[in-house]
Coordinates of C-alpha atoms in Angstrom, one line a residue:
M1 CA 27.9 70.5 79.2
D2 CA 26.8 68.4 82.2
K3 CA 24.2 70.0 84.4
I4 CA 25.3 70.5 88.1
D5 CA 22.6 69.1 90.4
A6 CA 21.4 71.2 93.3
K7 CA 22.5 68.6 96.0
T8 CA 26.1 68.6 94.7
L9 CA 26.2 72.3 94.4
R10 CA 24.9 72.9 97.9
Y11 CA 27.3 70.4 99.5
K12 CA 30.2 72.2 97.7
I13 CA 29.1 75.6 98.8
Q14 CA 28.5 74.6 102.4
N15 CA 32.0 73.2 102.6
I16 CA 33.7 76.3 101.3
D17 CA 36.2 77.3 104.0
T18 CA 37.0 80.7 102.7
L19 CA 37.0 82.9 99.6
P20 CA 40.4 83.4 97.9
T21 CA 40.7 87.1 99.0
L22 CA 39.0 86.8 102.3
P23 CA 41.8 87.7 104.6
G24 CA 42.5 85.9 107.9
I25 CA 41.9 89.0 109.9
L26 CA 38.3 89.1 108.5
K27 CA 37.7 85.5 109.6
K28 CA 38.8 86.5 113.1
I29 CA 36.6 89.6 113.1
L30 CA 33.6 87.6 112.0
K31 CA 34.2 85.1 114.7
A32 CA 34.6 87.9 117.3
L33 CA 31.2 89.4 116.1
E34 CA 29.6 86.1 117.0
N35 CA 30.4 86.8 120.7
P36 CA 27.1 88.3 122.2
N37 CA 29.1 90.0 124.9
V38 CA 31.6 91.8 122.7
S39 CA 31.3 95.6 122.8
L40 CA 31.1 98.0 119.9
T41 CA 34.3 99.7 121.0
E42 CA 36.1 96.3 121.1
I43 CA 35.0 95.5 117.6
G44 CA 36.0 98.9 116.3
A45 CA 39.5 98.5 117.9
F46 CA 39.8 95.0 116.5
I47 CA 39.1 96.1 112.9
S48 CA 41.4 99.1 113.3
N49 CA 44.3 96.7 113.8
D50 CA 44.2 95.9 110.1
P51 CA 45.1 99.0 108.1
V52 CA 44.0 97.6 104.7
I53 CA 40.5 96.7 105.8
T54 CA 40.2 99.9 107.8
A55 CA 41.1 102.0 104.8
K56 CA 38.5 100.2 102.6
V57 CA 35.8 100.4 105.2
L58 CA 36.4 104.2 105.8
K59 CA 36.4 104.8 102.0
M60 CA 33.0 103.0 101.7
V61 CA 31.3 104.7 104.7
N62 CA 32.6 108.1 103.6
S63 CA 31.5 107.7 100.0
A64 CA 28.2 108.6 98.4
V65 CA 27.1 105.0 98.8
Y66 CA 26.5 105.4 102.5
G67 CA 25.6 109.0 102.9
F68 CA 28.3 110.1 105.4
P69 CA 30.8 111.8 103.0
G70 CA 33.9 113.0 104.9
R71 CA 32.2 112.6 108.3
I72 CA 33.6 109.3 109.7
S73 CA 37.2 109.3 110.7
S74 CA 37.5 106.0 112.5
V75 CA 36.1 102.4 112.3
S76 CA 34.9 102.7 115.9
Q77 CA 32.8 105.7 114.9
A78 CA 31.4 103.7 111.9
V79 CA 30.5 100.7 114.1
I80 CA 28.7 103.0 116.6
L81 CA 26.8 104.9 113.9
L82 CA 26.0 102.0 111.6
G83 CA 25.7 99.1 114.0
L84 CA 27.3 95.6 114.0
N85 CA 25.1 94.0 111.3
V86 CA 25.9 96.8 108.9
V87 CA 29.6 96.8 109.6
K88 CA 29.7 93.0 109.3
G89 CA 28.1 93.1 105.9
L90 CA 30.4 96.0 104.9
L91 CA 33.5 94.0 105.9
L92 CA 32.4 91.2 103.7
G93 CA 31.5 93.7 100.9
V94 CA 34.9 95.3 100.8
S95 CA 36.6 92.0 101.1
I96 CA 34.9 90.6 98.0
F97 CA 35.5 93.8 96.1
E98 CA 38.4 92.3 94.2
L99 CA 36.5 89.0 93.6
M100 CA 33.5 90.9 92.1
Q101 CA 35.8 92.9 89.8
E102 CA 37.7 89.8 88.7
T103 CA 34.7 87.4 88.2
M104 CA 32.3 89.6 86.3
V105 CA 33.1 93.0 84.8
G106 CA 30.6 95.6 86.1
L107 CA 29.2 93.4 88.9
W108 CA 30.8 95.6 91.7
E109 CA 29.4 98.8 90.1
H110 CA 25.9 97.1 89.8
S111 CA 26.1 96.1 93.4
M112 CA 27.1 99.6 94.6
G113 CA 24.3 101.1 92.5
C114 CA 21.8 98.8 94.1
S115 CA 23.1 99.6 97.5
I116 CA 22.5 103.3 96.8
A117 CA 19.1 102.8 95.3
A118 CA 18.0 100.5 98.1
R119 CA 19.0 103.0 100.8
L120 CA 17.1 105.8 99.1
I121 CA 13.9 103.6 98.8
A122 CA 14.3 102.5 102.4
R123 CA 14.5 106.1 103.6
K124 CA 11.5 107.1 101.4
K125 CA 9.6 104.2 103.1
G126 CA 10.7 105.4 106.5
L127 CA 12.5 102.3 107.5
K128 CA 14.5 102.6 110.7
E129 CA 17.7 101.0 109.5
P130 CA 18.1 102.0 105.8
E131 CA 21.8 101.1 106.0
E132 CA 21.0 97.4 106.7
I133 CA 18.9 97.3 103.5
S134 CA 21.8 99.0 101.7
I135 CA 24.2 96.3 102.8
A136 CA 21.7 93.6 101.7
A137 CA 21.6 95.2 98.3
L138 CA 25.4 95.4 98.1
L139 CA 25.6 91.6 98.7
H140 CA 22.5 90.5 96.9
D141 CA 24.4 89.0 94.0
I142 CA 27.1 87.3 96.1
G143 CA 25.8 84.0 94.7
K144 CA 27.1 84.9 91.3
V145 CA 30.6 85.2 92.7
I146 CA 30.3 81.9 94.4
L147 CA 29.0 80.1 91.3
I148 CA 31.7 81.7 89.1
L149 CA 34.5 80.7 91.5
Q150 CA 33.3 77.1 91.8
Y151 CA 32.3 76.5 88.2
P152 CA 33.8 79.2 85.9
E153 CA 33.1 77.3 82.7
H154 CA 29.5 76.5 83.6
Y155 CA 28.8 80.1 84.5
K156 CA 30.4 81.3 81.3
H157 CA 28.0 79.0 79.5
A158 CA 25.0 80.3 81.5
M159 CA 25.9 83.9 80.6
K160 CA 26.2 82.9 76.9
Q161 CA 22.8 81.2 77.1
A162 CA 21.2 84.3 78.7
Q163 CA 22.5 86.5 75.9
E164 CA 21.6 84.1 73.0
R165 CA 18.1 83.3 74.3
G166 CA 17.4 86.8 75.5
V167 CA 16.5 85.7 79.1
V168 CA 17.6 87.0 82.5
I169 CA 20.7 85.3 83.9
S170 CA 18.8 83.5 86.7
L171 CA 16.8 81.5 84.1
A172 CA 19.9 80.5 82.3
E173 CA 21.5 79.6 85.7
E174 CA 18.6 77.2 86.4
D175 CA 19.3 75.3 83.2
V176 CA 23.0 74.9 84.1
F177 CA 23.0 74.5 87.9
A178 CA 19.4 73.5 88.7
V179 CA 19.3 76.5 91.1
T180 CA 20.0 80.2 90.8
H181 CA 22.6 82.6 92.2
A182 CA 19.9 83.6 94.7
D183 CA 19.9 80.1 96.2
A184 CA 23.7 79.9 96.2
G185 CA 23.9 83.3 97.8
S186 CA 21.5 82.4 100.6
W187 CA 23.4 79.2 101.3
I188 CA 26.7 81.0 101.8
A189 CA 24.9 83.7 103.9
E190 CA 23.5 80.9 106.2
K191 CA 27.0 79.4 106.4
W192 CA 28.4 82.7 107.5
R193 CA 25.6 83.2 110.0
F194 CA 24.4 86.4 108.5
P195 CA 21.2 88.0 110.0
G196 CA 17.9 86.6 108.8
T197 CA 17.1 89.8 107.0
L198 CA 20.2 89.6 104.8
T199 CA 19.8 85.9 104.1
E200 CA 16.1 86.2 103.1
V201 CA 16.7 89.3 100.9
I202 CA 19.6 87.5 99.1
W203 CA 17.4 84.4 98.6
H204 CA 14.2 86.0 97.3
H205 CA 15.5 89.2 95.7
H206 CA 14.1 88.1 92.3
K207 CA 10.9 86.7 93.7
P208 CA 10.0 88.9 96.7
R209 CA 6.5 87.4 96.8
L210 CA 8.1 84.4 98.4
S211 CA 9.6 86.4 101.2
G212 CA 7.7 86.1 104.4
T213 CA 9.2 87.9 107.4
F214 CA 11.1 90.5 105.4
S215 CA 8.9 91.1 102.4
I216 CA 9.3 94.9 102.5
E217 CA 13.1 94.7 102.6
T218 CA 13.2 92.1 99.8
S219 CA 10.9 94.1 97.7
I220 CA 13.1 97.2 98.1
V221 CA 16.2 95.3 96.9
Y222 CA 14.2 93.8 94.0
L223 CA 13.1 97.3 93.0
A224 CA 16.6 98.7 93.4
D225 CA 18.0 96.0 91.2
I226 CA 15.6 96.9 88.4
L227 CA 16.1 100.6 88.7
V228 CA 19.9 100.2 88.5
R229 CA 19.6 97.9 85.5
A230 CA 17.3 100.5 83.8
R231 CA 19.9 103.2 84.6
G232 CA 22.5 101.1 82.8
F233 CA 25.0 101.3 85.7
G234 CA 27.3 98.3 86.0
F235 CA 26.5 94.8 84.7
A236 CA 24.5 92.0 86.4
G237 CA 25.1 89.2 84.0
D238 CA 22.5 90.0 81.3
S239 CA 21.3 93.1 79.6
L240 CA 17.6 92.8 80.3
V241 CA 15.5 95.2 82.3
P242 CA 12.5 93.2 83.7
A243 CA 9.1 94.8 84.2
I244 CA 8.4 95.7 87.8
N245 CA 5.9 93.2 89.4
P246 CA 2.7 95.1 90.2
A247 CA 2.5 93.2 93.5
V248 CA 5.8 94.7 94.6
W249 CA 4.6 98.1 93.7
E250 CA 1.5 97.5 95.8
N251 CA 3.5 96.1 98.7
L252 CA 5.8 99.1 98.8
K253 CA 2.9 101.6 98.3
M254 CA 5.1 103.8 96.1
T255 CA 3.7 106.7 94.1
E256 CA 5.0 108.0 90.8
N257 CA 6.3 111.1 92.6
D258 CA 8.2 108.9 95.1
L259 CA 9.9 107.1 92.2
K260 CA 10.8 110.4 90.5
D261 CA 12.4 111.7 93.7
I262 CA 14.4 108.5 94.1
L263 CA 15.6 108.5 90.5
K264 CA 16.6 112.1 90.8
E265 CA 18.6 111.6 94.0
M266 CA 20.0 108.3 92.8
E267 CA 21.5 110.0 89.7
D268 CA 24.0 112.2 91.5
L269 CA 25.0 109.5 94.0
I270 CA 25.6 106.9 91.4
E271 CA 27.9 109.2 89.5
G272 CA 29.9 109.6 92.6
A273 CA 30.0 105.9 93.3
G274 CA 31.4 105.3 89.8
T275 CA 34.7 106.9 90.9
L276 CA 35.0 104.9 94.2
I277 CA 38.0 102.7 94.1
L278 CA 38.8 100.5 97.1
E279 CA 42.2 99.4 96.2

């Protein structure tokens, strides 16, 4: 199988107009969000005009994933409580729900598990906006969806290679695409003008040492990814559980008791997330 060079891949990704299930209303909402003068109320009202997206957003924010079970009754309330950046990421997350389910069995569950774990770690670290980290974790593997959609046979080959060689999927991807899903994900995040935090986390979530401005946020998603893999919730493209890089542990200044608390709380929330269906 011919290797896809990085230049060709990047050009193709940067010229993606839309994803197959990305509805027209979402494109309009994302464009409206780019207006610096738009109010939170206007955005909430705009989203509420689409009943399908509204239902999915409300299911997500009222689920165990975001910690507001049964407490948010309108999108306007969600926008005010969570902020525009979180809702923007959430809109994309619920819109690619079907794609994640169709492209890789277990990827949506893995992403939700990471979202839960990242929020718990962010809270333990005392970060002001744990929901933003949670959204970054929900979308951290979006590059896999992009690669599978653009080159399904190549990605199938990469997954097979990962299994046969016993390596993580990102290493197998490099042999097939010259880059990894983290690179592809950061390109699409840039194209959609996502906040710098989100783009950097997606780009460096396997190598947080390369993150500059948002090293704590990136380290949190890195750790969440490994914890969810170790828990065996969902599927991320390979069955390996990498060892935690000591530098990340030092960066986050986590104690063993912190980890025990997070794992204990994560267990109940992940069980609840397993029953979440957005259809």
